[in-house]
mmCIF file of C-alpha atoms in Angstrom:
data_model
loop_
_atom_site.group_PDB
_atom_site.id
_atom_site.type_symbol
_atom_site.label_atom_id
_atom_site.label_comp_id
_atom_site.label_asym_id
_atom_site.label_seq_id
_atom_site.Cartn_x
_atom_site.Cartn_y
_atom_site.Cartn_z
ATOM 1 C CA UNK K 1 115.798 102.128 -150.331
ATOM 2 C CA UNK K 2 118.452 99.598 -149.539
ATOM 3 C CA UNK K 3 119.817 102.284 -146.807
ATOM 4 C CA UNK K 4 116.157 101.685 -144.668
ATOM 5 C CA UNK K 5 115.854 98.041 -145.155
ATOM 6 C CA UNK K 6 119.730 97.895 -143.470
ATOM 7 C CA UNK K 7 118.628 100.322 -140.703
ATOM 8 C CA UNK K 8 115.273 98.333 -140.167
ATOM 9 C CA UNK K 9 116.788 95.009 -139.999
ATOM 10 C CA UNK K 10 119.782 96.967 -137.607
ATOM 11 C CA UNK K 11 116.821 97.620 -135.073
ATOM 12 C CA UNK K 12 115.075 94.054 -135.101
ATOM 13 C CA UNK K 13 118.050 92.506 -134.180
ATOM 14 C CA UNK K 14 118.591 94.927 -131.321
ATOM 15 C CA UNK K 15 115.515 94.606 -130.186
ATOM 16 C CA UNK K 16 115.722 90.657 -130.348
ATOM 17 C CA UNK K 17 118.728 90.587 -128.598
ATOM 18 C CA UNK K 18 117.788 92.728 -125.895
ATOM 19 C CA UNK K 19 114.701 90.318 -125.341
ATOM 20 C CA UNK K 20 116.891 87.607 -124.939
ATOM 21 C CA UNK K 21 119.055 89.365 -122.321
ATOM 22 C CA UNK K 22 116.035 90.626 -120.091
ATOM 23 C CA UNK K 23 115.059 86.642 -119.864
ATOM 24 C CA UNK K 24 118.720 85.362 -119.337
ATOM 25 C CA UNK K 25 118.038 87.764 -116.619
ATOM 26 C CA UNK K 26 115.138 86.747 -115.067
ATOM 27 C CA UNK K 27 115.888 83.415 -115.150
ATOM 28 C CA UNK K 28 119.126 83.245 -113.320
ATOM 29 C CA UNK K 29 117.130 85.553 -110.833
ATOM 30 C CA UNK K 30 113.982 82.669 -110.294
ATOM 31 C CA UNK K 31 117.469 80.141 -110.634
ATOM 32 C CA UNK K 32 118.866 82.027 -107.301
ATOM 33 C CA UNK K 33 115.752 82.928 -105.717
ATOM 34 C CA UNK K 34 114.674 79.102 -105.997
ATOM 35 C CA UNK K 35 117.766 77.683 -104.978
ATOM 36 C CA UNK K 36 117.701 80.289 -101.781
ATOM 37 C CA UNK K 37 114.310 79.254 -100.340
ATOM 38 C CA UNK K 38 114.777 75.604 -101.221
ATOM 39 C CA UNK K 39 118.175 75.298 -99.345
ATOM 40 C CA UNK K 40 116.914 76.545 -95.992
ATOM 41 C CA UNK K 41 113.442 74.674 -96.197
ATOM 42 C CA UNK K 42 115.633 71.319 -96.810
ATOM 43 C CA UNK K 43 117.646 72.063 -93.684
ATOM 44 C CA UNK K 44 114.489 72.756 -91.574
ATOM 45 C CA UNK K 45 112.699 69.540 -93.293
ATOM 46 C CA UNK K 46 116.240 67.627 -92.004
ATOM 47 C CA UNK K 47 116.075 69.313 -88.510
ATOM 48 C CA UNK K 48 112.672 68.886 -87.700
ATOM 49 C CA UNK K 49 112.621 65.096 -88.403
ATOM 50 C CA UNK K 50 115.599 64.775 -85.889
ATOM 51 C CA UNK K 51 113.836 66.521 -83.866
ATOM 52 C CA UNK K 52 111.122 63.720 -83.758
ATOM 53 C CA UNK K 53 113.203 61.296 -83.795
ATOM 54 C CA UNK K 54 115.225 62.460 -80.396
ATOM 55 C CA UNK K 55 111.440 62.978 -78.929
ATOM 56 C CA UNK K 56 110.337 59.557 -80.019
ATOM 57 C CA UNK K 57 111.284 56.751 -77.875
ATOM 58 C CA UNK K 58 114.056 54.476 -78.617
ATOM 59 C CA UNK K 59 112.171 51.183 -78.808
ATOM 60 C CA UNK K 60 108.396 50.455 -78.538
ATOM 61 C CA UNK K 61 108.389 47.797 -75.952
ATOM 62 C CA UNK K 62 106.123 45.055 -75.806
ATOM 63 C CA UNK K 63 102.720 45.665 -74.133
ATOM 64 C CA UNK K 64 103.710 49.338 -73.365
ATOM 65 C CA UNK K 65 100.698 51.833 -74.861
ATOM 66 C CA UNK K 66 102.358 54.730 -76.579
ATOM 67 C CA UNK K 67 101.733 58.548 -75.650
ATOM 68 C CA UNK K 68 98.814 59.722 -77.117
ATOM 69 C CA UNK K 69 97.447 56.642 -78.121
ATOM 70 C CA UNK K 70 93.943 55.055 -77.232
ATOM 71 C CA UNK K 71 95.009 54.096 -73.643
ATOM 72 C CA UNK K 72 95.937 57.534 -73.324
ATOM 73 C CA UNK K 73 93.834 60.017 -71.028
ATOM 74 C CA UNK K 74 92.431 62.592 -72.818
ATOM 75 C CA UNK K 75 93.206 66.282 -72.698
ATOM 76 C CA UNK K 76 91.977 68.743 -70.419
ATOM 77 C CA UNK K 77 89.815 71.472 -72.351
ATOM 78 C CA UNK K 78 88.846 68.439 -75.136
ATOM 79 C CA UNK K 79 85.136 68.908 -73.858
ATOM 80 C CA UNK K 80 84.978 64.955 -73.611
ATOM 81 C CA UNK K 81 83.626 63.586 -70.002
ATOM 82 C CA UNK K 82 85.672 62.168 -67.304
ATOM 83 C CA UNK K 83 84.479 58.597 -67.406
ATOM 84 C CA UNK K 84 86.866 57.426 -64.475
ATOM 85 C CA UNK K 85 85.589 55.707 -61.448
ATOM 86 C CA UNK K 86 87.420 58.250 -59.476
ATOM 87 C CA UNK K 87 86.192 61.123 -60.480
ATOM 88 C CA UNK K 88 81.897 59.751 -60.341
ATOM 89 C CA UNK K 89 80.092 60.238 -57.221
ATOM 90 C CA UNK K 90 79.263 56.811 -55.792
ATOM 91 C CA UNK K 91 76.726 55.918 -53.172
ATOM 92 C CA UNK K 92 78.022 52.725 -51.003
ATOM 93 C CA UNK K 93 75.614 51.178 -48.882
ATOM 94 C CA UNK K 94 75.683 48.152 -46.603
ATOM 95 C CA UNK K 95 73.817 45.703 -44.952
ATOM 96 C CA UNK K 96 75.733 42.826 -42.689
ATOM 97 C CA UNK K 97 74.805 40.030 -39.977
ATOM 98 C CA UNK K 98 77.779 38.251 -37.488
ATOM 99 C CA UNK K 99 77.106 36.283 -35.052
ATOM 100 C CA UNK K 100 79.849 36.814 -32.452
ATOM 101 C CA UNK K 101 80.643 35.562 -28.696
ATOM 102 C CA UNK K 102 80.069 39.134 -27.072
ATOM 103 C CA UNK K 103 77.311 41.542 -28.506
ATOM 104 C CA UNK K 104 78.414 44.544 -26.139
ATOM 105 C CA UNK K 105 81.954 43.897 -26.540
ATOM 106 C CA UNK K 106 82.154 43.399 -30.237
ATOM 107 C CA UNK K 107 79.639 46.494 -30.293
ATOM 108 C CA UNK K 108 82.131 48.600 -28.287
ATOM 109 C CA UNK K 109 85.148 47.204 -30.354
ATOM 110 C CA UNK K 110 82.911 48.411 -33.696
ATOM 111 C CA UNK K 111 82.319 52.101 -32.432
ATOM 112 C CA UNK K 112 86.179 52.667 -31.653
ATOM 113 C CA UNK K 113 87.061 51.036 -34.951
ATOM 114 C CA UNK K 114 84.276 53.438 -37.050
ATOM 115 C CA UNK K 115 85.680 56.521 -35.026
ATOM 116 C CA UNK K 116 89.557 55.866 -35.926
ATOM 117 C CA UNK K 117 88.365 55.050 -39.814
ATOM 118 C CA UNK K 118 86.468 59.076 -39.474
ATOM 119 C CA UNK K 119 83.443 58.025 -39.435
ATOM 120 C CA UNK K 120 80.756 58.109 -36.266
ATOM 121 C CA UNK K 121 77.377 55.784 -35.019
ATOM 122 C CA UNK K 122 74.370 57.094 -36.868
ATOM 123 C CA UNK K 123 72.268 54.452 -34.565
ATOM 124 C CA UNK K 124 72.325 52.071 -32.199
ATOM 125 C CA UNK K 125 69.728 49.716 -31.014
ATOM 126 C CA UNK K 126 70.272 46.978 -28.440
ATOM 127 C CA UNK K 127 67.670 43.799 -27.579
ATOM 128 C CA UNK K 128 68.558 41.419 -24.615
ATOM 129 C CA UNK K 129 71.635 40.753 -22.877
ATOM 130 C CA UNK K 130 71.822 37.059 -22.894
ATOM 131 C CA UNK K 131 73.286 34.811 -25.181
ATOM 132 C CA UNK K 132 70.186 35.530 -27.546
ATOM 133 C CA UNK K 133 71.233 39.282 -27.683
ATOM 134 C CA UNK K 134 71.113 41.390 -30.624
ATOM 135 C CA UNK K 135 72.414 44.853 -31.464
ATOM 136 C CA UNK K 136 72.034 47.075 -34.761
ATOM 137 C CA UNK K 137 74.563 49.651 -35.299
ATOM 138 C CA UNK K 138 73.888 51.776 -38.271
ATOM 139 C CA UNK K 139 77.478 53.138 -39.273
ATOM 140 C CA UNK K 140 78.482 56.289 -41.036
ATOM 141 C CA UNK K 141 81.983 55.768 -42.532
ATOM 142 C CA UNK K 142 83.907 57.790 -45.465
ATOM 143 C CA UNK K 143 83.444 56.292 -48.689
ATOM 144 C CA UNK K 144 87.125 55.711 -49.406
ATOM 145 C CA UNK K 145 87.111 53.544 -46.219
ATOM 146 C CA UNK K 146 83.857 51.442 -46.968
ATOM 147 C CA UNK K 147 84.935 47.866 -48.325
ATOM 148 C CA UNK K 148 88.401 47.800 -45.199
ATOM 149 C CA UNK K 149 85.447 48.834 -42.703
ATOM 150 C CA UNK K 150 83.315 46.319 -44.206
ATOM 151 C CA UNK K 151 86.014 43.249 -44.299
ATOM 152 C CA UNK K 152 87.225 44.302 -40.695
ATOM 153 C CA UNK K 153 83.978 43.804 -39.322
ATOM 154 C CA UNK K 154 83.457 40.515 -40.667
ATOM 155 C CA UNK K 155 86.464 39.304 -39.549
ATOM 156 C CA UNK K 156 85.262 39.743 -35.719
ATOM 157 C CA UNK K 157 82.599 37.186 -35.757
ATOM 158 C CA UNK K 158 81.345 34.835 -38.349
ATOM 159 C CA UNK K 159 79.463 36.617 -41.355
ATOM 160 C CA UNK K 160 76.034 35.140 -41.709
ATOM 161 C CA UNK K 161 74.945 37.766 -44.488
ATOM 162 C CA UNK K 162 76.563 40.314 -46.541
ATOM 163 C CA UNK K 163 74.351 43.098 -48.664
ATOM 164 C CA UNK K 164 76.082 46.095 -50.896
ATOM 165 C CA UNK K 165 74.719 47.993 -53.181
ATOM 166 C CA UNK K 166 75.811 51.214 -54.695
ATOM 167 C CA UNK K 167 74.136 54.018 -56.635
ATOM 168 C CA UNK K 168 75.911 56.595 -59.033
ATOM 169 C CA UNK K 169 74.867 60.161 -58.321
ATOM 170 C CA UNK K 170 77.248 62.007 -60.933
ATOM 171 C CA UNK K 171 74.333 62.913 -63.414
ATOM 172 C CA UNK K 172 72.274 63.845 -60.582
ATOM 173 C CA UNK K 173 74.938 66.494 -58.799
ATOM 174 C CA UNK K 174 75.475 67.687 -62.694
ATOM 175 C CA UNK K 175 72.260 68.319 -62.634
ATOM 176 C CA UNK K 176 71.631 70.137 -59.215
ATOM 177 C CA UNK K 177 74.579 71.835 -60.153
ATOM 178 C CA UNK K 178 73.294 73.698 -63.341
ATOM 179 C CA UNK K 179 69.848 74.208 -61.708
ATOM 180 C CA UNK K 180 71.404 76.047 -58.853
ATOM 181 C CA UNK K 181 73.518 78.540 -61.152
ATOM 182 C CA UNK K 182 70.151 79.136 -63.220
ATOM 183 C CA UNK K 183 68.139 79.577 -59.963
ATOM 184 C CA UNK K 184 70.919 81.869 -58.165
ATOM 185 C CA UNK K 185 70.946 83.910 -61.616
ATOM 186 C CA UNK K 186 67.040 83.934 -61.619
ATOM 187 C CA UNK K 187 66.901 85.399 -57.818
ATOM 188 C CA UNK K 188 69.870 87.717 -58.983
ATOM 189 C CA UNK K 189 66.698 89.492 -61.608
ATOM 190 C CA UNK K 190 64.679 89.399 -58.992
ATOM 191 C CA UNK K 191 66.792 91.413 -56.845
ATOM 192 C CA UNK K 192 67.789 93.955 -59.126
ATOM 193 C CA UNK K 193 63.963 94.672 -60.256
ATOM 194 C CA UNK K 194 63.187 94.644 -56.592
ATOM 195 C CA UNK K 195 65.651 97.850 -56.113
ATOM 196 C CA UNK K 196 63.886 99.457 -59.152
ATOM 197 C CA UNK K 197 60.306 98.509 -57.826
ATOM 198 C CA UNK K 198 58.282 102.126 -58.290
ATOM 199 C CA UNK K 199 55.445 101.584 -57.005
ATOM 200 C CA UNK K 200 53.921 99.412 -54.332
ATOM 201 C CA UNK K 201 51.981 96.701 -55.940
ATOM 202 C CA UNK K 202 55.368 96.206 -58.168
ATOM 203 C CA UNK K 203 57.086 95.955 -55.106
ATOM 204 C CA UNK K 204 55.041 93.273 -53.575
ATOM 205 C CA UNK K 205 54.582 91.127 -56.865
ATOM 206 C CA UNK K 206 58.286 91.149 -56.611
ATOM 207 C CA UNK K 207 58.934 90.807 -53.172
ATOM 208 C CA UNK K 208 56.467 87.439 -53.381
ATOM 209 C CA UNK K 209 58.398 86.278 -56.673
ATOM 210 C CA UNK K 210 61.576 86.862 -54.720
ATOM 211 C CA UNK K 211 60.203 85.059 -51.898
ATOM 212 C CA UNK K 212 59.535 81.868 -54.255
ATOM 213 C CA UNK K 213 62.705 81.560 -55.951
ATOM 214 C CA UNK K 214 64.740 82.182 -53.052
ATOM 215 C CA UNK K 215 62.699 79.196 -52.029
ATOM 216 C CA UNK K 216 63.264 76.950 -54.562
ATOM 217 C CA UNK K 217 67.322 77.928 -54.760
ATOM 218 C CA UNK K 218 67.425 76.913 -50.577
ATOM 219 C CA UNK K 219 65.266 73.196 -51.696
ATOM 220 C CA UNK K 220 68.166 73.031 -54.651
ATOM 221 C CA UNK K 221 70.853 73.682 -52.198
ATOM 222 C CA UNK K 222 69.659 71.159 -49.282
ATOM 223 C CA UNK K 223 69.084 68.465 -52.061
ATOM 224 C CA UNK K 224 72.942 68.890 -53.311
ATOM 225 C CA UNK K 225 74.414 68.996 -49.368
ATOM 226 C CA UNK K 226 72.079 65.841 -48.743
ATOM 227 C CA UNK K 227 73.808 64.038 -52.126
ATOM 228 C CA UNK K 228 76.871 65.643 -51.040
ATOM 229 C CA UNK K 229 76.767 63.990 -47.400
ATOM 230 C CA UNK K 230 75.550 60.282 -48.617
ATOM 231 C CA UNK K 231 78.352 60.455 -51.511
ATOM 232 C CA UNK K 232 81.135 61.497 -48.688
ATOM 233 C CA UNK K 233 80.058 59.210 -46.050
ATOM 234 C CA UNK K 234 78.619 55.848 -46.670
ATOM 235 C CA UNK K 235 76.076 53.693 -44.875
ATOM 236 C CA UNK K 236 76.624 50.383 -43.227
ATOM 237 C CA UNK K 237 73.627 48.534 -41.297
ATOM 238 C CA UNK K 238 75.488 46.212 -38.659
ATOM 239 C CA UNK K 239 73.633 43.616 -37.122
ATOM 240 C CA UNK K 240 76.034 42.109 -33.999
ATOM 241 C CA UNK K 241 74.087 38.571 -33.175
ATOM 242 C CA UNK K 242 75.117 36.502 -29.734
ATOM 243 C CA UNK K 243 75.403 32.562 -30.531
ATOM 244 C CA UNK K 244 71.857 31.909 -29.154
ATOM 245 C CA UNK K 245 70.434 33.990 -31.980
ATOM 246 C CA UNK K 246 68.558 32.327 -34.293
ATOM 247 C CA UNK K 247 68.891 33.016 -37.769
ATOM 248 C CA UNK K 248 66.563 34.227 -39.890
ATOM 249 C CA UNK K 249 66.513 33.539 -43.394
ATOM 250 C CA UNK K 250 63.436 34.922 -45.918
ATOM 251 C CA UNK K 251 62.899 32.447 -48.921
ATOM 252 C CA UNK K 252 60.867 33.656 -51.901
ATOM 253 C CA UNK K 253 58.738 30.288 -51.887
ATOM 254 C CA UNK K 254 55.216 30.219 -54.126
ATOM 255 C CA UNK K 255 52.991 27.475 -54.992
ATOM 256 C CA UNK K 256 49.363 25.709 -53.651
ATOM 257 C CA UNK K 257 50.970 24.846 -50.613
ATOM 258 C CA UNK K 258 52.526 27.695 -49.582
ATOM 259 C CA UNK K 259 49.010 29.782 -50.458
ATOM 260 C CA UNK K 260 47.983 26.855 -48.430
ATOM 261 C CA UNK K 261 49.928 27.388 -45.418
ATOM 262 C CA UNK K 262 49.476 30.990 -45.680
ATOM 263 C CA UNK K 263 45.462 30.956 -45.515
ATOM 264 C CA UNK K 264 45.397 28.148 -42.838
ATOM 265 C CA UNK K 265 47.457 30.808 -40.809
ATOM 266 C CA UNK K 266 45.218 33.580 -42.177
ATOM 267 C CA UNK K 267 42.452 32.102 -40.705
ATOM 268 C CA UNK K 268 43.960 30.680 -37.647
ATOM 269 C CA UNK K 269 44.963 34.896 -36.977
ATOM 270 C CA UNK K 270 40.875 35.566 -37.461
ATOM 271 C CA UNK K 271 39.563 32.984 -35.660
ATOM 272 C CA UNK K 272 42.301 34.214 -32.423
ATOM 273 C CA UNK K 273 41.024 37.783 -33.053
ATOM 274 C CA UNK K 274 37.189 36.558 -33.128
ATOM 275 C CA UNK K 275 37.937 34.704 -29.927
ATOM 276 C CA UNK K 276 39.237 37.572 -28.150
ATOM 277 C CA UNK K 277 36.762 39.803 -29.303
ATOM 278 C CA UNK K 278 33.960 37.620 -27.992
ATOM 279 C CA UNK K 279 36.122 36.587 -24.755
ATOM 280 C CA UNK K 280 36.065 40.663 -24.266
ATOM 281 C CA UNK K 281 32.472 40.983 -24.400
ATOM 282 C CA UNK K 282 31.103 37.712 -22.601
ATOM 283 C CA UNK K 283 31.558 39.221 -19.206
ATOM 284 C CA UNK K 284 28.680 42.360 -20.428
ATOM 285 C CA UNK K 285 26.835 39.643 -22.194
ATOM 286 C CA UNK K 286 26.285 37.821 -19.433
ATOM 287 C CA UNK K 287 25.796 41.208 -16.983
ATOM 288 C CA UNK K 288 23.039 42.181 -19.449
ATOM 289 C CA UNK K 289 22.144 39.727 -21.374
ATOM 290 C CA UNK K 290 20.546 36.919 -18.917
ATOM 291 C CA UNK K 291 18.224 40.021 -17.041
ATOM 292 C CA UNK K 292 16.927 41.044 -20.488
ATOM 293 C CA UNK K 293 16.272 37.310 -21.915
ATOM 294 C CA UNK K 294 14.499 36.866 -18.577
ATOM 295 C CA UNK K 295 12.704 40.270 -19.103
ATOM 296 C CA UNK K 296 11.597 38.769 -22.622
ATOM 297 C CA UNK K 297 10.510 35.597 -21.511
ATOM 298 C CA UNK K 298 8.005 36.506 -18.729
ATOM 299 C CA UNK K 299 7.083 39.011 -21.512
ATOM 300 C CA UNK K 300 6.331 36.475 -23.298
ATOM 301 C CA UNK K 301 4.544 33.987 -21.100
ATOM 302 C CA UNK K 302 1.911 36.432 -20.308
ATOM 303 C CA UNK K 303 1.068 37.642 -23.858
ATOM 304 C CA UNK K 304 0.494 33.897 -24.126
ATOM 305 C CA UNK K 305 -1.691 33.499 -20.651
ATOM 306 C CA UNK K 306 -5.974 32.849 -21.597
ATOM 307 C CA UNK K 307 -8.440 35.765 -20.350
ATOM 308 C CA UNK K 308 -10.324 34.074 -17.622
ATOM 309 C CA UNK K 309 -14.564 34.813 -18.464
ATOM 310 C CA UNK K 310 -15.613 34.149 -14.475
ATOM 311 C CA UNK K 311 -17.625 36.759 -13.033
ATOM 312 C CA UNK K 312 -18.865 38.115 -15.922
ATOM 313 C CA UNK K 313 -22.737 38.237 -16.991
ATOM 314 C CA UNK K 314 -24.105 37.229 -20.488
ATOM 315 C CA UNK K 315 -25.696 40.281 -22.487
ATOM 316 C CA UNK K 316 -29.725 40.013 -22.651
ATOM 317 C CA UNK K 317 -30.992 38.271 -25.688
ATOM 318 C CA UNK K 318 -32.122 40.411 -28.202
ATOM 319 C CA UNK K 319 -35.418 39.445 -29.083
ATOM 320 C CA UNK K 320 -35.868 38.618 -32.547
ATOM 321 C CA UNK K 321 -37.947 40.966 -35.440
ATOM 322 C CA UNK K 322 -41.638 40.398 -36.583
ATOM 323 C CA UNK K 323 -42.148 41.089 -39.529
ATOM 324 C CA UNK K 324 -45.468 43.201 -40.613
ATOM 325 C CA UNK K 325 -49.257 41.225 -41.439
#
């Protein structure tokens, strides 16, 4: 009895003490393991921030924006628009009046200046030759070259009025843009159903829907070259005045005297018209009208004239009834 109790007790403690060892074990293993991964992480963690720190700059100076900050452009690929006056399609147009010493001089000296900018004379309309003459050039110049056109100009006379106005056209070319891919795809379908047509009133039902789209992509197109050609060259309307000229000046005036002034000419303008009218037709009045009113007044005279009675015998009397006894 006291034999087994020995041996039993022999084989707990074995069995505790090899428990123990196993963990010791493990331990020291999680102990290395730890240590081995934590080591090499440190080193990267130590590298990497002097890694930053070489890329970052050496001192933030005053009133310079830092990379990648809000004054930064943004990426390509980010999906955002491009909100830069640069890259939008602009419209220029101008309208200008200077009164120079030489209209056909300073109209020659415009054209060569326009030609070496790129650009060429869209119109040119000339009135007089004196010192009242006047001469509107309507200018076609690249857009990039529209305001040192414009200031040029000026500077060859003296500037009586100066118009410009511009129009942004980005949305609109976006817009022609997509429509155009859609429409070229949509002709595309019609195409390929065209070459599979089988029978002939499939292949004219397609060959008129063909027809209309291919229609519609060539109005798309001619809309995007016309955008295309006003946002590459710009528009100037010169006006080249000689020193006679007078100057015109529209004011946007309202009020009882101005509706005043503007029915007493109103009716002066009717009363000239009336007057020329009847001035026209006086000469046919009087070819006409004096051999008819004489017409209707001998007419007249002799519906009026007495019957004369002379010449004429009474009737018998008739003689008068008796009446019965």
């Amino acid at each position: 009895m006291d034999g087994q109790v020995v041996r039993h007790r022999g084989r707990l403690l074995a069995v505790t003490a090899l428990a123990a060892a196993l963990a010791l074990t493990g331990c020291g293993a999680d102990d290395s393991g730890t240590a081995d991964s934590v080591a090499p992480a440190v080193a990267n963690g130590d590298a990497a921030q002097r890694d930053n720190a070489a890329a970052a700059p050496e001192a933030a100076k005053p009133g310079e924006p830092q990379k990648g900050g809000v004054g930064a452009p943004q990426q390509a690929g980010t999906g955002a628009p491009d909100l830069r006056v640069d890259q939008r399609a602009i419209i220029y147009t101008g309208a200008m009046r200077v009164q120079v010493d030489d209209v056909d001089a300073e109209a020659r000296e415009v054209s060569a200046l326009v030609t070496r900018a790129g650009g060429f004379i869209g119109g040119d309309q000339r009135r007089s030759a004196d010192a009242d003459a006047v001469a509107e050039l309507q200018l076609r110049v690249p857009a990039e070259k529209f305001t040192a056109v414009v200031d040029e100009i000026a500077r060859r006379g003296r500037q009586q009025s100066r118009e410009i106005s511009t129009e942004d056209a980005t949305e609109a070319i976006v817009d022609l843009d997509a429509r155009i891919t859609t429409q070229r795809a949509r002709v595309e379908s019609a195409r390929r159903l065209l070459a599979r047509a089988s029978s002939i009133s499939d292949l004219v039902s397609l060959e008129n829907e063909l027809g209309r789209r291919e229609a519609d992509l060539a109005s798309l197109e001619a809309k995007k070259r016309r955008l295309a050609d006003l946002t590459a060259l710009s528009t100037i309307t010169v006006t080249l005045v000689g020193p006679a000229a007078k100057v015109t000046e529209e004011k946007d005036e309202s009020g009882f005297l101005v509706g005043l002034k503007g029915g007493w000419k109103a009716f002066v303008a009717s009363l000239t018209v009336l007057l020329t009218v009847l001035g026209a037709l006086l000469p046919w009045l009087v070819a006409f009208g004096v051999p008819v009113a004489a017409l209707l007044l001998v007419l007249r005279r002799r519906r009026k004239a007495p019957i004369s009675t002379a010449g004429v015998s009474a009737p018998p009397p008739v003689p008068a009834a008796r009446s019965a006894p």
